[in-house]
């Protein structure tokens, strides 16, 4: 299990493990075909379909890990909101209050899928959740927002109210992640996609603290933290792995952070070029992290939906034949 070894900084093979964020998604024609029959929420609520979509990229490309097919916004649904993904519009959320619901039964279909996947998969399974700040931002904005202006206004004008929202989400997230671990996930990743918008004192209160609470509340399991634009700021939490975006030089990061597993960080746009360019850029990254026992090859963010599948195949072949 090369992924688990890398997370312990004990990978002695010549190449790193590879998986890609959003590896189960719209760039695959098999996924598009399923989406013609079911909308996203139907897929994400049906244990058998969750298994099928999770397995698609493993069967097609031979990644070293599977990531559960689900979404970070399902927790808001479990907390009483209505979550919709309308065609071409991104997510929208209805509901002004979070209700303390029974997360384990609300999201039981997720854990059922994990138990089934564990019977079928030969590679480790990664579970996940959104970090409280990113989930709270969708709850406050009611949709995706590039600037988070409503969220920032709310947290500055009503810090106590905002902290309550973060607390509710944090509690639910601990239950949700622990249930994923108990059902069989080998690793969990926490996604903070929007935290880079915050000033340092807000980042400390609404990003670092709640993620720390989550980590303290988790059953034993390796944790990877993803924090777009600000990943290094989470190294104080001492997770097993940190996922970096492509603005960062991983080799330099290794000097700053000698004891953590580093994940990343090819620019997803590289996969829109051509096989030769992909190979050149991938080799550059592979060479820069050569023989590092704690490196996981990934992208700096999710696979773009325009990505040709032959390009994903070229990348996986390049990484798997390295060394
Ligand atoms: O990585 C994987 O393949 C596993 C599944 C996964 C999805 N979403 C499936 C999905 C994961 C790990 C996520 C995480 C997620 N979801 C994040 C954090 C990571 C990041 O991208 O920054 C965020 C912010 C979301 C919220 C979300 N879900 C948005 C903004 C959207 C719509 C636009 C988009 O990016 O696709 C989704 C929908 C979604 N989640 C899709 C998939 C495959 C596409 C739905 C479709 O079929 O139309």
XYZ file of C-alpha atoms and ligand atoms in Angstrom:
371
model
C 0.000 0.000 0.000
C 2.309 2.670 -1.321
C -0.051 5.539 -0.343
C -0.130 4.546 3.325
C 3.643 4.116 3.337
C 4.135 7.610 1.906
C 1.838 9.010 4.598
C 4.161 7.520 7.205
C 7.152 8.869 5.251
C 8.257 5.282 4.679
C 7.877 4.814 0.949
C 11.046 3.073 -0.251
C 9.893 2.422 -3.800
C 11.424 4.365 -6.687
C 8.204 6.197 -7.429
C 5.606 8.023 -5.350
C 1.944 6.950 -5.137
C -0.482 8.850 -7.388
C -4.154 9.811 -7.108
C -5.887 12.990 -8.284
C -8.400 15.231 -6.585
C -11.707 15.031 -8.512
C -10.472 11.869 -10.228
C -14.074 10.612 -10.238
C -15.845 13.225 -12.295
C -16.983 14.932 -15.385
C -13.852 14.441 -17.509
C -14.754 10.713 -17.716
C -17.302 9.692 -20.354
C -18.492 6.876 -18.072
C -19.396 9.506 -15.469
C -21.099 11.700 -18.079
C -23.161 8.685 -19.148
C -24.314 8.085 -15.565
C -25.104 11.799 -15.214
C -27.394 11.621 -18.245
C -29.533 9.183 -16.256
C -29.256 10.693 -12.743
C -28.604 14.157 -11.400
C -25.596 14.689 -9.146
C -27.560 14.376 -5.898
C -29.162 11.120 -7.033
C -25.700 9.710 -7.721
C -24.335 10.948 -4.409
C -27.223 9.442 -2.382
C -27.241 5.973 -3.855
C -24.743 3.530 -2.284
C -24.441 1.353 -5.388
C -23.872 4.361 -7.664
C -21.416 5.892 -5.174
C -19.420 2.642 -5.398
C -19.554 2.587 -9.188
C -18.350 6.171 -9.589
C -15.637 5.759 -6.948
C -14.305 2.713 -8.793
C -14.410 4.239 -12.309
C -11.001 5.963 -12.247
C -9.343 3.029 -10.483
C -10.493 0.640 -13.199
C -9.677 3.080 -16.010
C -6.273 4.392 -14.913
C -4.947 2.310 -12.014
C -4.569 5.060 -9.411
C -2.944 4.054 -6.108
C -5.944 5.246 -4.071
C -9.665 5.763 -4.479
C -11.447 8.837 -3.166
C -15.021 8.347 -2.092
C -17.527 9.824 -4.536
C -19.487 12.313 -2.427
C -19.448 16.047 -1.737
C -18.450 18.386 1.074
C -21.913 20.001 0.982
C -23.835 16.852 1.976
C -23.151 17.768 5.596
C -25.308 20.900 5.154
C -28.118 18.732 3.892
C -27.686 16.491 6.935
C -27.936 19.662 9.064
C -31.328 20.532 7.601
C -30.534 22.697 4.544
C -31.624 22.018 0.983
C -28.606 21.644 -1.298
C -28.967 21.748 -5.072
C -26.539 21.464 -7.955
C -28.326 22.926 -10.946
C -26.839 22.426 -14.419
C -24.117 24.937 -15.143
C -24.837 26.955 -11.999
C -22.772 25.408 -9.231
C -24.224 24.658 -5.804
C -27.105 26.513 -4.163
C -28.155 26.204 -0.524
C -31.502 27.000 1.095
C -32.035 27.276 4.827
C -31.168 29.887 7.437
C -30.655 27.636 10.380
C -28.575 24.564 11.081
C -30.479 21.872 12.958
C -28.599 19.453 15.189
C -29.714 16.283 13.418
C -28.690 12.658 13.725
C -25.753 12.729 11.263
C -25.212 8.963 11.362
C -28.690 8.193 10.068
C -28.899 11.230 7.752
C -25.709 10.162 5.966
C -26.046 6.399 6.453
C -25.969 5.823 2.697
C -22.382 7.157 2.619
C -21.168 4.669 5.235
C -23.029 1.835 3.541
C -21.179 2.662 0.293
C -17.836 2.720 2.131
C -18.445 -0.726 3.648
C -19.251 -2.108 0.207
C -16.267 -0.367 -1.407
C -13.929 -1.886 1.148
C -15.001 -5.320 -0.078
C -14.389 -4.411 -3.711
C -11.288 -2.191 -3.749
C -7.684 -3.345 -3.754
C -6.315 0.152 -3.114
C -6.788 2.365 -0.027
C -9.980 4.408 0.210
C -9.823 8.118 1.060
C -12.801 9.599 2.894
C -13.252 13.338 3.249
C -15.128 16.344 4.546
C -15.037 20.066 3.966
C -13.315 22.136 6.631
C -15.836 24.037 8.773
C -14.932 27.449 7.338
C -15.439 26.413 3.706
C -18.730 24.655 4.511
C -19.881 27.669 6.577
C -19.069 29.959 3.644
C -21.476 28.004 1.386
C -24.122 28.145 4.128
C -23.784 31.930 4.486
C -23.353 32.801 0.790
C -26.098 30.325 -0.240
C -23.983 29.559 -3.322
C -20.380 29.553 -4.483
C -18.816 33.022 -4.244
C -15.401 34.125 -5.479
C -15.054 36.888 -2.851
C -16.915 35.544 0.216
C -18.133 39.062 0.991
C -21.253 37.955 2.893
C -19.249 35.468 4.938
C -16.622 38.042 5.862
C -19.227 40.628 6.745
C -21.014 38.111 8.970
C -17.902 36.915 10.767
C -16.738 40.454 11.460
C -20.118 41.898 12.515
C -21.319 38.858 14.425
C -18.281 36.828 15.486
C -20.213 34.942 18.177
C -23.004 33.934 15.794
C -20.472 32.913 13.170
C -18.502 30.900 15.746
C -21.736 29.042 16.575
C -22.184 28.093 12.919
C -18.571 26.884 12.807
C -19.114 24.889 16.020
C -22.231 23.135 14.705
C -20.435 22.198 11.484
C -17.327 21.107 13.394
C -19.332 18.762 15.637
C -21.181 17.238 12.694
C -17.937 16.862 10.735
C -16.272 14.917 13.542
C -19.211 12.489 13.630
C -19.209 12.215 9.822
C -15.454 11.592 9.517
C -15.397 9.110 12.388
C -18.239 7.176 10.777
C -16.282 7.100 7.507
C -13.207 5.806 9.354
C -15.262 3.215 11.208
C -16.862 2.070 7.955
C -13.366 1.430 6.574
C -11.742 4.552 5.076
C -7.953 4.250 5.281
C -7.204 7.983 5.105
C -9.303 11.143 5.426
C -8.713 14.450 3.697
C -10.142 17.762 4.922
C -10.787 20.349 2.182
C -10.559 24.073 2.950
C -11.073 25.648 -0.449
C -11.814 29.228 0.591
C -9.853 29.920 3.776
C -7.164 31.890 1.951
C -9.501 34.888 2.014
C -9.035 35.447 5.750
C -6.822 37.815 7.732
C -4.437 36.045 10.145
C -6.537 36.459 13.325
C -9.666 35.230 11.559
C -7.705 32.389 10.000
C -6.558 31.361 13.475
C -10.071 31.476 14.985
C -12.153 30.060 12.131
C -9.722 27.793 10.268
C -6.876 26.549 12.466
C -8.900 26.103 15.695
C -11.847 24.150 14.218
C -9.554 21.900 12.163
C -7.563 21.286 15.337
C -10.780 20.352 17.156
C -11.615 17.940 14.336
C -8.178 16.331 14.455
C -8.408 15.921 18.230
C -11.848 14.312 17.886
C -10.891 11.779 15.214
C -10.353 8.078 15.635
C -6.890 6.885 14.687
C -6.429 7.479 10.949
C -3.984 9.403 8.748
C -5.260 12.905 7.927
C -4.354 15.036 4.897
C -5.146 18.750 5.009
C -5.889 20.681 1.820
C -6.069 24.456 2.145
C -5.967 26.261 -1.170
C -3.575 29.206 -1.117
C -2.668 28.761 2.552
C -1.675 25.131 3.133
C 1.599 25.918 4.861
C -0.324 27.795 7.563
C -1.831 24.471 8.656
C 1.528 22.810 9.324
C 1.215 23.924 12.992
C -1.473 21.237 13.329
C 1.053 18.516 12.527
C -1.163 16.412 10.229
C 0.188 13.284 8.487
C -0.029 14.992 5.095
C -0.499 18.454 3.609
C -1.731 18.985 0.050
C -0.172 21.960 -1.766
C -1.228 23.951 -4.795
C 1.084 24.636 -7.719
C 2.233 28.075 -6.571
C 4.478 26.322 -4.053
C 7.921 24.788 -4.697
C 7.573 21.393 -2.988
C 11.296 20.811 -2.682
C 11.712 24.089 -0.803
C 8.692 23.166 1.306
C 10.393 19.894 2.198
C 13.270 21.896 3.694
C 10.835 23.932 5.775
C 8.685 20.950 6.767
C 10.949 17.920 7.147
C 8.547 15.629 8.964
C 5.221 15.838 7.108
C 4.070 13.954 4.000
C 3.776 16.420 1.088
C 1.029 15.966 -1.498
C 0.661 17.767 -4.811
C 1.075 19.808 -6.806
C 0.973 19.766 -10.599
C -1.034 22.613 -12.129
C -4.304 21.000 -13.386
C -3.883 23.027 -16.602
C -0.871 20.844 -17.462
C -3.384 18.085 -18.214
C -4.944 20.271 -20.921
C -1.707 20.398 -22.979
C -0.366 17.262 -24.719
C 1.291 13.993 -23.625
C 4.849 15.249 -24.246
C 4.358 18.414 -22.213
C 2.579 16.450 -19.483
C 5.525 14.071 -19.280
C 8.022 16.933 -19.121
C 6.152 18.783 -16.364
C 5.467 15.600 -14.393
C 9.152 14.566 -14.588
C 10.171 17.967 -13.334
C 8.081 17.446 -10.222
C 9.128 13.796 -9.857
C 12.821 14.736 -10.121
C 12.454 17.526 -7.600
C 11.001 15.060 -5.058
C 13.117 12.079 -6.141
C 13.284 9.293 -3.524
C 11.425 11.408 -0.980
C 9.805 8.754 1.253
C 6.872 11.034 2.080
C 5.618 12.383 -1.239
C 2.213 11.751 -2.854
C 1.858 12.782 -6.497
C -1.363 14.732 -7.080
C -2.582 17.920 -8.735
C -2.609 21.291 -7.008
C -6.436 21.302 -7.262
C -9.090 19.124 -8.893
C -8.981 17.631 -12.409
C -10.621 20.114 -14.820
C -13.671 18.813 -16.633
C -12.186 19.589 -20.080
C -9.264 17.208 -19.424
C -8.886 14.526 -22.133
C -8.733 11.084 -20.562
C -5.658 10.079 -22.629
C -3.840 12.854 -20.827
C -4.728 11.400 -17.432
C -3.530 8.023 -18.704
C -0.247 9.593 -19.895
C 0.303 11.159 -16.468
C -0.368 7.942 -14.551
C 1.933 5.951 -16.875
C 4.685 8.520 -16.456
C 4.512 8.431 -12.653
C 4.155 4.648 -12.437
C 7.169 4.001 -14.702
C 9.387 6.538 -12.951
C 12.609 5.493 -11.297
O -12.405 14.083 -5.775
C -13.284 13.284 -6.113
O -13.350 12.766 -7.242
C -14.292 12.863 -5.052
C -15.503 13.574 -4.959
C -15.571 15.069 -4.662
C -16.534 15.894 -5.266
N -16.465 17.131 -4.659
C -17.484 15.452 -6.306
C -18.193 16.459 -7.111
C -14.853 15.857 -3.744
C -13.665 15.484 -2.863
C -15.444 17.159 -3.750
C -14.992 18.250 -2.874
C -15.596 19.587 -3.006
N -16.874 19.915 -3.363
C -14.916 20.796 -2.689
C -13.511 20.901 -2.139
C -12.453 20.772 -3.161
C -12.337 21.888 -4.150
O -12.697 21.627 -5.331
O -11.920 22.994 -3.786
C -15.811 21.861 -2.933
C -15.534 23.339 -2.735
C -17.047 21.281 -3.341
C -18.329 21.999 -3.648
C -18.839 21.708 -5.004
N -19.347 20.503 -5.414
C -18.909 22.603 -6.114
C -18.434 24.032 -6.102
C -19.484 21.890 -7.189
C -19.922 22.406 -8.556
C -18.852 22.782 -9.445
C -17.693 21.785 -9.592
O -16.603 22.118 -9.124
O -17.890 20.705 -10.133
C -19.701 20.563 -6.755
C -20.278 19.465 -7.545
C -19.442 18.231 -7.690
N -18.828 17.579 -6.641
C -19.210 17.484 -8.895
C -18.435 16.369 -8.527
C -17.980 15.248 -9.422
C -19.744 17.828 -10.281
C -21.202 17.581 -10.332
C -21.717 17.277 -11.710
O -21.710 16.101 -12.083
O -22.169 18.219 -12.381
